[in-house]
mmCIF file of C-alpha atoms in Angstrom:
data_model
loop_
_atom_site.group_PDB
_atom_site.id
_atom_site.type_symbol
_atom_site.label_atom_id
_atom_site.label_comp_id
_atom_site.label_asym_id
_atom_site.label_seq_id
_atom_site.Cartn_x
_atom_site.Cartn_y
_atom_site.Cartn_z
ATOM 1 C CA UNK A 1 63.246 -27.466 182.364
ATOM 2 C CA UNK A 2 65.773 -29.475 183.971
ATOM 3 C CA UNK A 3 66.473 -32.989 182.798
ATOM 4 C CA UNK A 4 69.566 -35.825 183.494
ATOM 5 C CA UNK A 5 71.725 -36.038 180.278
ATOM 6 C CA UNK A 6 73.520 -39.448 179.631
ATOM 7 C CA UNK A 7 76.759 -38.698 177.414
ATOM 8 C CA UNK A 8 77.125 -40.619 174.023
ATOM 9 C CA UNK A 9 79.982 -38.242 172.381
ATOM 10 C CA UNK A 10 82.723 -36.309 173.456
ATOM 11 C CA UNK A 11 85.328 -34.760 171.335
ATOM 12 C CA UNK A 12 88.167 -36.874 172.904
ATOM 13 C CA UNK A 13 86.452 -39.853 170.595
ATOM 14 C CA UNK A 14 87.376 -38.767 166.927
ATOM 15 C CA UNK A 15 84.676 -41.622 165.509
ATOM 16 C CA UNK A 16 81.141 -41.695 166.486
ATOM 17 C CA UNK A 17 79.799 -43.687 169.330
ATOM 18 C CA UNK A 18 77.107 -46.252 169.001
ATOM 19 C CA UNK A 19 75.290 -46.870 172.814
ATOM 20 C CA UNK A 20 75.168 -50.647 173.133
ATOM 21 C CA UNK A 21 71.031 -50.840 175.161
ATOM 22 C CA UNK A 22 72.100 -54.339 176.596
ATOM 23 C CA UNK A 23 75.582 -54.094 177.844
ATOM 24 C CA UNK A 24 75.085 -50.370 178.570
ATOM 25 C CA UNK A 25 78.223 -49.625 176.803
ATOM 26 C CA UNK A 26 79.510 -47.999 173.725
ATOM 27 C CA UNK A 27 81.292 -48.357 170.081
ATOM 28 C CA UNK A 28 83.238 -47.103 167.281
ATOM 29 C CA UNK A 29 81.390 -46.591 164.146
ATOM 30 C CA UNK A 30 83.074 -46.590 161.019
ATOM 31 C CA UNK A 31 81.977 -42.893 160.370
ATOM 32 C CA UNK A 32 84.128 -39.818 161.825
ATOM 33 C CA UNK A 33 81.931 -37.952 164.264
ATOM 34 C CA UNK A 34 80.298 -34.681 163.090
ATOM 35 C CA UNK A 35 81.664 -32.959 166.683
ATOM 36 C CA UNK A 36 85.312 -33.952 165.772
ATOM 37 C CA UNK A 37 85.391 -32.737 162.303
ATOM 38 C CA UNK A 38 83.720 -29.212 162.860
ATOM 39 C CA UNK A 39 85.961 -28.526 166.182
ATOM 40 C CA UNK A 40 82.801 -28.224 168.036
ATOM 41 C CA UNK A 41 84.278 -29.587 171.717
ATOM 42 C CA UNK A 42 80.312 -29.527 173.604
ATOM 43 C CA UNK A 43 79.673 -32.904 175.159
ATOM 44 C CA UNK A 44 76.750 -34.635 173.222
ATOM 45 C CA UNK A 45 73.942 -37.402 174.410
ATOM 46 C CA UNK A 46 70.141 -37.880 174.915
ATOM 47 C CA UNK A 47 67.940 -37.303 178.110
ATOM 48 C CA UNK A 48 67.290 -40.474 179.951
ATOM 49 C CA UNK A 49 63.921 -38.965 180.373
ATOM 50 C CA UNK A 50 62.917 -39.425 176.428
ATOM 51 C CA UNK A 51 63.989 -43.070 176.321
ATOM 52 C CA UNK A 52 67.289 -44.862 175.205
ATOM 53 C CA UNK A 53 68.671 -45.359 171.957
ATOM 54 C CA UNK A 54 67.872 -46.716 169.642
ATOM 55 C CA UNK A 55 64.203 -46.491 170.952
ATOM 56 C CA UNK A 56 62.697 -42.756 170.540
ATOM 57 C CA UNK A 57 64.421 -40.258 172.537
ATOM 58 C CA UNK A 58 65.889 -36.520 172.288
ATOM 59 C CA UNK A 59 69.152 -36.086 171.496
ATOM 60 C CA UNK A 60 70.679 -32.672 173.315
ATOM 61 C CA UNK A 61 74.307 -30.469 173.270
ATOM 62 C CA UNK A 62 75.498 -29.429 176.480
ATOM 63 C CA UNK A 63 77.160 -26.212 176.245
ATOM 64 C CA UNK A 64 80.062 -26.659 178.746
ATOM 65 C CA UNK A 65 84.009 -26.994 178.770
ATOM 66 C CA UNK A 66 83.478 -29.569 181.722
ATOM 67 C CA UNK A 67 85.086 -33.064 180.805
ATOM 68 C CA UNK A 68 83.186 -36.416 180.673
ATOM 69 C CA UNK A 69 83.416 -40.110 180.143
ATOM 70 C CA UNK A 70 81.045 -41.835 178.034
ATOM 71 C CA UNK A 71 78.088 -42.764 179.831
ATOM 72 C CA UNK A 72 78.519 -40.258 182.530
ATOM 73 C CA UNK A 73 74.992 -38.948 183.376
ATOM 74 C CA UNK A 74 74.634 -35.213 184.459
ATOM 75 C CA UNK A 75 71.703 -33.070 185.222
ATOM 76 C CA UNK A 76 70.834 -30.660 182.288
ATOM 77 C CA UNK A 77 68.649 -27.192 181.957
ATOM 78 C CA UNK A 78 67.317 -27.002 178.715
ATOM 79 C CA UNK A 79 67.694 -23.325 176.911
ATOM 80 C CA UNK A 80 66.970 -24.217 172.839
ATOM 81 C CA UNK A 81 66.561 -26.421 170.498
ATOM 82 C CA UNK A 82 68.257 -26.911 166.734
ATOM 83 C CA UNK A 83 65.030 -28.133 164.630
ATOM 84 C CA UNK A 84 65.120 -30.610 161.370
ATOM 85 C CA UNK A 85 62.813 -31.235 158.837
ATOM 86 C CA UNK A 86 63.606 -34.114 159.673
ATOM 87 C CA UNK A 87 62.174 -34.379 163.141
ATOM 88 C CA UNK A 88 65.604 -35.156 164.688
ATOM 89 C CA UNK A 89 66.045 -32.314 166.669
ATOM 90 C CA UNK A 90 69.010 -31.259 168.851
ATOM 91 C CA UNK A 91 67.951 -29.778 172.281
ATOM 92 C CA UNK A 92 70.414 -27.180 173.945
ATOM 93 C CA UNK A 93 71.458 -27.359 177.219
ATOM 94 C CA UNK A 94 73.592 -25.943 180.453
ATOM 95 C CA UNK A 95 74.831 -27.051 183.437
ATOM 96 C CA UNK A 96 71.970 -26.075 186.314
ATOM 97 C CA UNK A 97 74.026 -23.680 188.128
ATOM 98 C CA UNK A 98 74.662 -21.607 185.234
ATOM 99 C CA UNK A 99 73.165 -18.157 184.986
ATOM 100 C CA UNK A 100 71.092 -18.295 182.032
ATOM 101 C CA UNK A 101 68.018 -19.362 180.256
ATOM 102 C CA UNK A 102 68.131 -19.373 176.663
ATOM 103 C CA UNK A 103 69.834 -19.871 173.648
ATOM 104 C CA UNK A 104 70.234 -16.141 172.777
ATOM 105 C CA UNK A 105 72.652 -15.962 176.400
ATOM 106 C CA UNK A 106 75.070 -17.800 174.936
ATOM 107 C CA UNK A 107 78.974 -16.739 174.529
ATOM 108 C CA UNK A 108 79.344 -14.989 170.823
ATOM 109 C CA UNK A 109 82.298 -18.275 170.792
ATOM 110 C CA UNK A 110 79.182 -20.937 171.983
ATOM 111 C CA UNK A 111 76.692 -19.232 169.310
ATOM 112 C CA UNK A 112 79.660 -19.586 166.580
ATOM 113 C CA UNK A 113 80.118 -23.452 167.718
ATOM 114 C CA UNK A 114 76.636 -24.253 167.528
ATOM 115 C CA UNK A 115 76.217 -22.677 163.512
ATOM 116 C CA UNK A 116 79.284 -24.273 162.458
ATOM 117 C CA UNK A 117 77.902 -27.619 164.356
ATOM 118 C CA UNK A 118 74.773 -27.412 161.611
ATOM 119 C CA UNK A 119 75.923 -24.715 159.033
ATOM 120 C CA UNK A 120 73.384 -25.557 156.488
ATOM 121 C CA UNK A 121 69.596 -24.452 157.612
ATOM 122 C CA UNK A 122 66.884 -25.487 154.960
ATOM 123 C CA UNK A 123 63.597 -23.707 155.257
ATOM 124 C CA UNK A 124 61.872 -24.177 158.461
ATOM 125 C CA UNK A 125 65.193 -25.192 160.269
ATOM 126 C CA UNK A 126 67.845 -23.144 162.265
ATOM 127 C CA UNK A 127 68.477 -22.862 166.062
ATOM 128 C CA UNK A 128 65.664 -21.474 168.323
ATOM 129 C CA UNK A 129 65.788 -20.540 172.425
ATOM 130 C CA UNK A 130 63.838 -22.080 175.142
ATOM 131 C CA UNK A 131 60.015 -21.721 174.215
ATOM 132 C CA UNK A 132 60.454 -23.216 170.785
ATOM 133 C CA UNK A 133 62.663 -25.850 172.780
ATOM 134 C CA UNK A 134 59.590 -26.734 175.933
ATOM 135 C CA UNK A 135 57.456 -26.937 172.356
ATOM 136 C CA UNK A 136 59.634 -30.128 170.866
ATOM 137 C CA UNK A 137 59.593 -31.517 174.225
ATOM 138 C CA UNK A 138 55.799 -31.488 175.431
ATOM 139 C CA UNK A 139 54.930 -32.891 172.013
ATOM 140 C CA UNK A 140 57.810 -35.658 172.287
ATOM 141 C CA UNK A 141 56.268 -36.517 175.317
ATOM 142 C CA UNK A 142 52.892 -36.783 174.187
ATOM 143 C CA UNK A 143 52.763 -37.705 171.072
ATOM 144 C CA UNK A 144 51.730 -41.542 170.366
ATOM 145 C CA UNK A 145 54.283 -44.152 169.805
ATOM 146 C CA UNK A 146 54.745 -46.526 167.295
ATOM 147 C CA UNK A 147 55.006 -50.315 169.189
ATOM 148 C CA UNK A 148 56.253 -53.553 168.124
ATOM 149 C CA UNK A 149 54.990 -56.582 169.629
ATOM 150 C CA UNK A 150 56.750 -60.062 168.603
ATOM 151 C CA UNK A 151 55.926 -63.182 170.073
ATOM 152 C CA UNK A 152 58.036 -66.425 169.944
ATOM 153 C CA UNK A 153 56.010 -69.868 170.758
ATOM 154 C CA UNK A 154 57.980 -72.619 172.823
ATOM 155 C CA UNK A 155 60.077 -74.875 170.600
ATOM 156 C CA UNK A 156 60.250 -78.732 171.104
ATOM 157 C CA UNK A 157 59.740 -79.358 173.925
ATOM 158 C CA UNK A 158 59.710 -83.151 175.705
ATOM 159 C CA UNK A 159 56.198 -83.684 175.458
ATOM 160 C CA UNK A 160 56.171 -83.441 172.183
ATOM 161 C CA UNK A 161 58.214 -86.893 171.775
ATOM 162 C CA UNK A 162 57.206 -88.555 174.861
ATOM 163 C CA UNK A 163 53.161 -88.874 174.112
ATOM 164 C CA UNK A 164 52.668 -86.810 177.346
ATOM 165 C CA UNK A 165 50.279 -83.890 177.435
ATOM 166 C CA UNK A 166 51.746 -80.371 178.389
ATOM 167 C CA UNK A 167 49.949 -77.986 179.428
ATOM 168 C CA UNK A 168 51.176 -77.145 182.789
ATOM 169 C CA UNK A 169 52.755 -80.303 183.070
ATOM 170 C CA UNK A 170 56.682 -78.309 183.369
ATOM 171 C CA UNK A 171 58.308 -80.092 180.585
ATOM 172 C CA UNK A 172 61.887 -79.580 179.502
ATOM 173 C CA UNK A 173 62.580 -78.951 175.819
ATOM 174 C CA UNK A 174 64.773 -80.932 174.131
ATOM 175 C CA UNK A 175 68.195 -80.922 173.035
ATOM 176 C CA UNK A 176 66.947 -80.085 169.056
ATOM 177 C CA UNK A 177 64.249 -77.257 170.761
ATOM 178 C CA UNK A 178 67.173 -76.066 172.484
ATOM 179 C CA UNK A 179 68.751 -75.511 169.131
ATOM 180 C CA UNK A 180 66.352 -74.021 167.832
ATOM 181 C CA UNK A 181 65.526 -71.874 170.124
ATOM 182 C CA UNK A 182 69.235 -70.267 169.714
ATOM 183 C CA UNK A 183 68.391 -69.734 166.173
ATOM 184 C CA UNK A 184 65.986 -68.285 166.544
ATOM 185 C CA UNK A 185 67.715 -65.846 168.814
ATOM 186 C CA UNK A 186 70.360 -65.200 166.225
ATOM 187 C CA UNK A 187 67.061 -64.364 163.591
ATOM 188 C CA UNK A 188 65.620 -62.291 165.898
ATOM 189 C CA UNK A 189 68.620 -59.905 165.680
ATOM 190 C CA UNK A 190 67.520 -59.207 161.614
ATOM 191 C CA UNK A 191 64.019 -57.705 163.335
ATOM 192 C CA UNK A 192 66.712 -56.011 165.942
ATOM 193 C CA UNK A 193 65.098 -57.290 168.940
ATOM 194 C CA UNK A 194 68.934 -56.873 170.868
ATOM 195 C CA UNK A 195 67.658 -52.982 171.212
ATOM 196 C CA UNK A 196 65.528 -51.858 173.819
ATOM 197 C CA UNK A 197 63.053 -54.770 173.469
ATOM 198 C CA UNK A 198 61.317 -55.816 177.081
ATOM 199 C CA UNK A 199 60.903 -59.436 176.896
ATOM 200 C CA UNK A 200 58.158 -61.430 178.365
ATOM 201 C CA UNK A 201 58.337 -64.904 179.692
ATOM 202 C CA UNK A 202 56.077 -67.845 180.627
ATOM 203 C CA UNK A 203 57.583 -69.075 183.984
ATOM 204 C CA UNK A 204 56.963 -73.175 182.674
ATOM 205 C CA UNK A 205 60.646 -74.327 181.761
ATOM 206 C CA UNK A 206 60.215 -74.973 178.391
ATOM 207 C CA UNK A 207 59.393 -71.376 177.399
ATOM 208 C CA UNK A 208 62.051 -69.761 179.918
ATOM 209 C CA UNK A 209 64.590 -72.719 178.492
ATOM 210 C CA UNK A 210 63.659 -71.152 174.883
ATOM 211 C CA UNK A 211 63.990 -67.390 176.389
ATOM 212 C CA UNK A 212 67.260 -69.003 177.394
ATOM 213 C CA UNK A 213 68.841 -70.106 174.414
ATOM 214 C CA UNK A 214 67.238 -66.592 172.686
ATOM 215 C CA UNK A 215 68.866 -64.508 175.121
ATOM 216 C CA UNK A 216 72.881 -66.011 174.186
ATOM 217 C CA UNK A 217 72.126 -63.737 171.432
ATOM 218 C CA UNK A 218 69.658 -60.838 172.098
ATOM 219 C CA UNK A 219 71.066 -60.545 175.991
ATOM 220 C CA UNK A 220 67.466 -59.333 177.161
ATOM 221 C CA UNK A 221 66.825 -59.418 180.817
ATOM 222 C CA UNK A 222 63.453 -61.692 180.774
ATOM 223 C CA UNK A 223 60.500 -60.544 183.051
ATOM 224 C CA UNK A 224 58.898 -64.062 184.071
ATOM 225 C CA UNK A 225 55.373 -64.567 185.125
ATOM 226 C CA UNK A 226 52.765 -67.186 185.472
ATOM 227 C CA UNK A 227 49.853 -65.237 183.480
ATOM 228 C CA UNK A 228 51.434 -66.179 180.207
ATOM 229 C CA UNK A 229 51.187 -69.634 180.946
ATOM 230 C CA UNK A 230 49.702 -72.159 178.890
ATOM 231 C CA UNK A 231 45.883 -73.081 179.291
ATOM 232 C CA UNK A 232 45.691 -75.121 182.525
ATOM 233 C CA UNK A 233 45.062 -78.757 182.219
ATOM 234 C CA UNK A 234 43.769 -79.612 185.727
ATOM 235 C CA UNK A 235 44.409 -83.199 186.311
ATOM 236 C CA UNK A 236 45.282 -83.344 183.204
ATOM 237 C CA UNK A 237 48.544 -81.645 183.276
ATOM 238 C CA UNK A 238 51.448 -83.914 182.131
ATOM 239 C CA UNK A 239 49.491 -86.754 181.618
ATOM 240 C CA UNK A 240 49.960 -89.723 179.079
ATOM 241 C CA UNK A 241 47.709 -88.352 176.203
ATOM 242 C CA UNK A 242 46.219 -92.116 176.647
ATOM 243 C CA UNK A 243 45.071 -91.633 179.952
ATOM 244 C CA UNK A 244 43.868 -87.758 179.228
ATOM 245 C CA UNK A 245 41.560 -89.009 176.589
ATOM 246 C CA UNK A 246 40.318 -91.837 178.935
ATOM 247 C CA UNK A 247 39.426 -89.963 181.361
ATOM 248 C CA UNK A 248 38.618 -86.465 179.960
ATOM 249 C CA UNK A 249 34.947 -85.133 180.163
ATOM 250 C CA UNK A 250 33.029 -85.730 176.962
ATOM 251 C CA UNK A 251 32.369 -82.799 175.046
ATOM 252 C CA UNK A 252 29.278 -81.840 173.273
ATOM 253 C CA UNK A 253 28.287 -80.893 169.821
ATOM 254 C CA UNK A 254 29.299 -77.609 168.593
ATOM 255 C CA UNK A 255 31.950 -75.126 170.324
ATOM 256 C CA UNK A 256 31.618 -74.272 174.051
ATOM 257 C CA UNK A 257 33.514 -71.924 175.390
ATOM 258 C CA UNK A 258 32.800 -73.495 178.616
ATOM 259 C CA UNK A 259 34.051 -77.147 178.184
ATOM 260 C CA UNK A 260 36.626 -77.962 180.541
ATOM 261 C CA UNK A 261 38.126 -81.508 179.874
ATOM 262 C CA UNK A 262 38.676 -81.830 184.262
ATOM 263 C CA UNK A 263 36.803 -79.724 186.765
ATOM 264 C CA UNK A 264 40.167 -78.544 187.690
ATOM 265 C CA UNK A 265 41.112 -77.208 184.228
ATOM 266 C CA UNK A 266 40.831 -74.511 182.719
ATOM 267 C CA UNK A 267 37.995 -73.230 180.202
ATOM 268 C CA UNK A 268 38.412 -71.113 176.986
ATOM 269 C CA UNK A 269 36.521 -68.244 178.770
ATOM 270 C CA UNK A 270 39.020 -68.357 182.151
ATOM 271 C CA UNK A 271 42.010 -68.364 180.150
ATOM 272 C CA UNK A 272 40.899 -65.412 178.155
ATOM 273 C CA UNK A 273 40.023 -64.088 181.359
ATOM 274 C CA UNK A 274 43.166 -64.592 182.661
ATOM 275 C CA UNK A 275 45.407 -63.566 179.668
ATOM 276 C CA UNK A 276 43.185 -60.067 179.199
ATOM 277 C CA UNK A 277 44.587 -58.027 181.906
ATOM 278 C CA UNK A 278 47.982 -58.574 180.415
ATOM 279 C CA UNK A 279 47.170 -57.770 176.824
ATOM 280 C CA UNK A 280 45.858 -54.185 178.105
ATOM 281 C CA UNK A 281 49.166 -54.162 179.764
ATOM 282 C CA UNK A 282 51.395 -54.289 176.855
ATOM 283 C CA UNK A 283 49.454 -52.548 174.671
ATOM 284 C CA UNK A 284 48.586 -49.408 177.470
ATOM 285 C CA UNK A 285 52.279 -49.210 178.764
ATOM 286 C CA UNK A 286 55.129 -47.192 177.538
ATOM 287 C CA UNK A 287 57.022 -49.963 176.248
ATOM 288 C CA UNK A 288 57.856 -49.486 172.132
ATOM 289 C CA UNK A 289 59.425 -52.750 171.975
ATOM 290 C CA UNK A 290 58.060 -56.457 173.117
ATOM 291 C CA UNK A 291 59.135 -59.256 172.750
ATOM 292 C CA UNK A 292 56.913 -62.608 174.292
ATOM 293 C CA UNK A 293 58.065 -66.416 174.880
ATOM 294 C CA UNK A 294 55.303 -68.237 175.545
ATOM 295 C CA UNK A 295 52.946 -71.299 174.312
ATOM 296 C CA UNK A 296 50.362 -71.831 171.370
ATOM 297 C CA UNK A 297 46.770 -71.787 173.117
ATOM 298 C CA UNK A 298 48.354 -68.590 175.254
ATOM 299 C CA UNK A 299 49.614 -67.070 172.390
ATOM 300 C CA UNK A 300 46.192 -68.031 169.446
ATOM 301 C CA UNK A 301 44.615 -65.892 172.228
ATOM 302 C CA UNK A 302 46.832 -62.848 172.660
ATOM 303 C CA UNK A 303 46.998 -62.915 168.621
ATOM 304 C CA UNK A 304 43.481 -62.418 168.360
ATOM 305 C CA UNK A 305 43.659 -59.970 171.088
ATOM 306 C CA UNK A 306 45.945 -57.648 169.687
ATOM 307 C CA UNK A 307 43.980 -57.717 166.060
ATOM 308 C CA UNK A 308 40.927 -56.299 167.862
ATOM 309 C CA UNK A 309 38.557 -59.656 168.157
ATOM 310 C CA UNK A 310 36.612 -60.310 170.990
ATOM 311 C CA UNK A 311 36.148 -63.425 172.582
ATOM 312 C CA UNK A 312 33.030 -64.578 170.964
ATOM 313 C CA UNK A 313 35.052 -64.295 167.821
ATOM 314 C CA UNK A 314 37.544 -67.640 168.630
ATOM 315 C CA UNK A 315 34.891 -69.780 168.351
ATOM 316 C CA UNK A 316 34.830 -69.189 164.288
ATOM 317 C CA UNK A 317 38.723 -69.399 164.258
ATOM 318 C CA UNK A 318 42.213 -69.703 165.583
ATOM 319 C CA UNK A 319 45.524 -68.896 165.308
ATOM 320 C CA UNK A 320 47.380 -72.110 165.501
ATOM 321 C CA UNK A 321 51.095 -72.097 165.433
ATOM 322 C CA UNK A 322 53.791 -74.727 165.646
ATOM 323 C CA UNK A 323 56.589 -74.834 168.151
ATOM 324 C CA UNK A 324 59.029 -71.982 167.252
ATOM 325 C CA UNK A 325 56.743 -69.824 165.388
ATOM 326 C CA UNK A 326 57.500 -66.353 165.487
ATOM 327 C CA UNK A 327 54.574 -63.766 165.270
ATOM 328 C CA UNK A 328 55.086 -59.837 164.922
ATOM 329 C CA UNK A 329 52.758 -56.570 165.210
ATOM 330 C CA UNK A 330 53.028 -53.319 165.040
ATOM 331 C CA UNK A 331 50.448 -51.027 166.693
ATOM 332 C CA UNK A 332 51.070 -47.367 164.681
ATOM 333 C CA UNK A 333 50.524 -44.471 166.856
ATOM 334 C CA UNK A 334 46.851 -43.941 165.545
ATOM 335 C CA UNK A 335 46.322 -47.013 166.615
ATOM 336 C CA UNK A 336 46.114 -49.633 163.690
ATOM 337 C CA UNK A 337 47.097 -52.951 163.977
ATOM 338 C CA UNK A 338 49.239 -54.453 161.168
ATOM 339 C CA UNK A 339 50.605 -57.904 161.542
ATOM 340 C CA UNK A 340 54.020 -58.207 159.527
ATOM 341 C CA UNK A 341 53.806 -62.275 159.817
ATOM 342 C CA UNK A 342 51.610 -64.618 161.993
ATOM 343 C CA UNK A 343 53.452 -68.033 163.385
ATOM 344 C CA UNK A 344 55.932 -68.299 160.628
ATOM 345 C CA UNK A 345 58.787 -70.592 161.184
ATOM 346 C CA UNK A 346 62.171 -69.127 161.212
ATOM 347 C CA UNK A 347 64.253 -72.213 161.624
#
């Protein structure tokens, strides 16, 4: 099984590295690595394959005398595996063009490195060859993963001191959302959304202006898109709230999921329909780590979404957050739902 290696250790680097997801860099820890103290010289890192640190992934030795620089990525054959009670197991490896196929080939001298690498084998641990090694990997691969989903709602924004009606009206926030929005940024890094977290982002300007401020801290590459939008308005949009409640369609008694205050707006049923797709999205992908910038109606709706309601069920409830409210889910592999916190202010 051949796999590309990305190097996180080397013995020229007496303290252990710690990859850095969003600069794509490394640093010193405090802590001496295990490598430099046992003499073991074997270049160490993860397969790019499994994921990056410090998302899931498989960490692997390469048994080679060849010298690289961190971050140097190299392609790998995989010959055994050193399993842990623990789960963290530490795959084998050899350069491709390298005449052998598993662990028991190995150099009396590599064999010797390796056991004084991880002297100490509890029951059920020690170092196995290539079969035991494909094992760890097709059930890494298959196996369900744990995901977070956390979603941030648009601080102040300038409708919200102007009287105006939002919407899709493109509002700016203002200079105390913009503050807040950074703080929140800097609180986000306690739930350690700085690692590996794919961020989300309502293309209006007051949620990319908040995904703004986030990202001086967090340093997340945003993916922008118009489905995450807020409800649509129609004529509407941006409007003095005077002159939407003049002019808006009466309603009638009793919820209707129907109602649209313009014909040009948008009804409880289309934005659902609208907003579904992407909730399959992030919940069906591969991604362990979301993070969302968006608006309240958008967001009540992906809430009850990812806690299993349907859309018949929102006309019973919602869940109605303020402007910064931060929201955060975890969807365990066998698929339960458990909401840490729903729209709880941070700042």
């Amino acid at each position: 099984m051949v796999f590309t290696a990305k190097i996180e250790q080397t013995f020229a680097y007496p303290k252990r590295m710690k990859y850095i997801s969003s600069t794509d860099s490394f640093i010193e820890k405090d802590c001496d690595s295990l490598s430099y103290v046992r003499n073991v010289r074997q270049p160490y890192g993860w397969l790019v394959e499994s994921g990056t640190p410090p998302c899931d992934h498989l960490d692997v030795i390469i048994m080679t005398d060849r010298e690289f620089e961190l971050g140097d990525t190299v392609s790998v054959k995989i010959i055994g595996v050193f399993c842990r009670n623990d789960g963290d197991h530490k795959l084998v490896a050899v350069l491709p063009d390298r005449d052998i196929e598993d662990f028991s080939q190995l150099s009396d001298t590599e064999k010797e490195d390796m056991h004084r690498l991880y002297p100490r084998e509890d029951k059920g641990e020690g170092w196995f060859g290539r079969e035991r090694a494909e094992e760890i990997i097709n059930a890494f691969f298959t196996a369900p993963k744990r995901k977070t989903i956390i979603t941030v709602q648009h601080t102040e924004s300038e409708h919200h001191t102007n009287g105006m009606i939002g919407a899709w009206g493109d509002w700016e926030l203002t200079a105390r959302g913009r503050k807040q929005a950074f703080e929140i940024g800097k609180w986000l890094l306690y739930e350690d959304c700085d690692k590996c977290f794919n961020m989300y982002v309502s293309d209006l300007k007051r949620a990319m202006q908040t995904a703004e401020e986030i990202n001086k801290t967090l340093l997340i590459t945003p993916n922008v898109t118009d489905i995450i939008r807020e409800v649509n308005a129609g004529q509407g949009n941006g409007k003095p709230r005077e002159w939407y409640d003049a002019n808006k369609l009466p309603r009638s008694d009793g919820y209707d999921p129907d109602y649209k205050p313009f014909p040009d707006a948008e009804s409880d049923r289309e934005l659902w329909d609208r907003l579904y797709p992407f909730y399959r999205e992030i919940v069906g992908n591969d991604m362990q780590r979301i993070l969302i910038v968006s608006h309240g109606t958008t967001l009540s709706f992906l809430q009850s979404m990812l806690l299993g309601y349907d859309f018949e069920d929102i006309a019973g409830f919602r869940f109605n957050g303020v402007g910064g409210s931060v929201s955060k889910f975890v969807i365990e592999p066998s698929g339960k739902v458990v909401a840490r916190y729903i729209n709880q202010r941070v700042c």
